[in-house]
XYZ file of C-alpha atoms in Angstrom:
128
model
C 3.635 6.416 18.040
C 3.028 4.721 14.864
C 6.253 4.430 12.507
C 5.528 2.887 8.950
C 8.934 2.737 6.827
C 8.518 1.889 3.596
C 12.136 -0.160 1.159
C 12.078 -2.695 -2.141
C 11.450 0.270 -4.621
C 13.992 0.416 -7.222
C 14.157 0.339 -11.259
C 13.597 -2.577 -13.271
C 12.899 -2.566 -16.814
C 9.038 -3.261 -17.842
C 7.910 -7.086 -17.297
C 9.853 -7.299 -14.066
C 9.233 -7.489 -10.285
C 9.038 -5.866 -7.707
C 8.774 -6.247 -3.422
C 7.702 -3.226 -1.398
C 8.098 -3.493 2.140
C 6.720 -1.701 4.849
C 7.880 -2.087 8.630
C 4.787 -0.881 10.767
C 5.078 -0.315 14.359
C 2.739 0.879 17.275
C -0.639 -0.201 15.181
C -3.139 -0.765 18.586
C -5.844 -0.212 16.748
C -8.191 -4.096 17.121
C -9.440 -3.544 13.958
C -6.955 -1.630 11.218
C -6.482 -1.019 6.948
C -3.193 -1.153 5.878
C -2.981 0.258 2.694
C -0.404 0.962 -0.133
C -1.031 4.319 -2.753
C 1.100 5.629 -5.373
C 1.533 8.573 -6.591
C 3.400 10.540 -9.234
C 4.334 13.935 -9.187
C 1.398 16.425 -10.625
C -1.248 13.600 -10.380
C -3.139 12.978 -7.331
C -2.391 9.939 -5.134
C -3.874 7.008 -6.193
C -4.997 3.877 -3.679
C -3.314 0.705 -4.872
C -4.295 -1.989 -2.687
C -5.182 -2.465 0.635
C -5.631 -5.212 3.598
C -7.628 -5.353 6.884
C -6.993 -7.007 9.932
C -9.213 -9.670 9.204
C -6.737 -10.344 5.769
C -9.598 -8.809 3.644
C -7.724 -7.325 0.266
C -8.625 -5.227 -2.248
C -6.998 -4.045 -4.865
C -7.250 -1.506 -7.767
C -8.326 -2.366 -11.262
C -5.251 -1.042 -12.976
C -3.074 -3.107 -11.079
C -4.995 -6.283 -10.934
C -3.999 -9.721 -12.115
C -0.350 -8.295 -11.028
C -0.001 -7.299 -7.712
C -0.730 -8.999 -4.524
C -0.810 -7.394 -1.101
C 0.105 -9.699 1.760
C 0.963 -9.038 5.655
C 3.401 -11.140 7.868
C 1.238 -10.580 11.416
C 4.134 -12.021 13.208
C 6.804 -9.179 11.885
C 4.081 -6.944 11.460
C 5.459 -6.177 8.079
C 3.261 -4.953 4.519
C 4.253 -6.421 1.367
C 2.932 -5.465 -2.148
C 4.741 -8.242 -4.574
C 4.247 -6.427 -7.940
C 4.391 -8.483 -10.626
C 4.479 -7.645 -14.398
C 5.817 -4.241 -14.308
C 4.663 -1.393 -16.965
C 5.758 1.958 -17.303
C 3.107 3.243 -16.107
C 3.765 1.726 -12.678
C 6.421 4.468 -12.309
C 5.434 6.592 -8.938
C 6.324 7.005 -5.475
C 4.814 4.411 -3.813
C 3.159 5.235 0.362
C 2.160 2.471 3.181
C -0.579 3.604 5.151
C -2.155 2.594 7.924
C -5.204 4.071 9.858
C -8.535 2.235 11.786
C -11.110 -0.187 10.119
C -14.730 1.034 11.518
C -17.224 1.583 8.970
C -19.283 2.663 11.677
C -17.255 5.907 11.560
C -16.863 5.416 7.941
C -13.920 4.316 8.161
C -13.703 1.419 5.039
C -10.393 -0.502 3.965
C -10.529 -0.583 0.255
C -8.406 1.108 -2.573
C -11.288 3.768 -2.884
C -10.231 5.572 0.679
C -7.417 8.452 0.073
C -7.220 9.415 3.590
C -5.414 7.835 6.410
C -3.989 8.675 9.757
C -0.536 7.757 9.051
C 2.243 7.185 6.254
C 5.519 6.497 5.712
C 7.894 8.278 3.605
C 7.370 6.544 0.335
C 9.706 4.361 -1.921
C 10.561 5.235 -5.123
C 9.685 2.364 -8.145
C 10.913 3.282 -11.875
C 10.024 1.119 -14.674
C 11.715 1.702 -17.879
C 10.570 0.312 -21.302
């Protein structure tokens, strides 16, 4: 049973930081994409970065240059240090985690929008 459970949102005024965690357990897969997507309500879900078990990142254009996706292996725990902060930022941010097999077409980068599992979500606010 995987479990992802996502904390660090919060609201922090524009040029601020920002730590999202996400606590991830029962991930067997050998090869997995850990992801992180935001979303705000009315818009559709947007990928924001992602990492695969090899530590291969990738990471969206609109948020580049400010956040950084990292993964402690050991405490099997997904950060996204964001970095910077804009308004725009605002949204409900998701971890996600699902297989890595591109022979099933199954890629880890910030273009994929579907994935087996997801947490709940944290909520970030940026105010101007």
């Amino acid at each position: 049973q995987v479990q992802l459970v996502e904390s660090g949102g919060g609201s922090v005024q524009a040029g601020g930081s920002l730590r999202l965690s996400c606590a991830a357990s029962g991930v067997t897969y050998s090869r997995y994409c850990m992801a992180w997507f935001r979303q705000v309500p009315g818009k559709e879900r947007e990928g924001v970065a992602t990492i695969g078990s090899d530590g291969t990142t990738s990471v969206a254009k609109s948020v580049k240059g400010r956040f950084l996706i990292s993964k402690d292996n050991a405490e099997n725990i997904l950060y996204l240090q964001m970095n910077d902060l804009k308004p725009e930022d605002t949204a409900m941010y998701y971890c996600a985690a699902d297989q890595w097999s591109p022979g099933l077409n199954l890629y880890c980068n910030v273009g994929r929008s579907v994935m087996a599992y997801w947490g709940k979500g944290t909520l970030v606010t940026i105010s101007s």
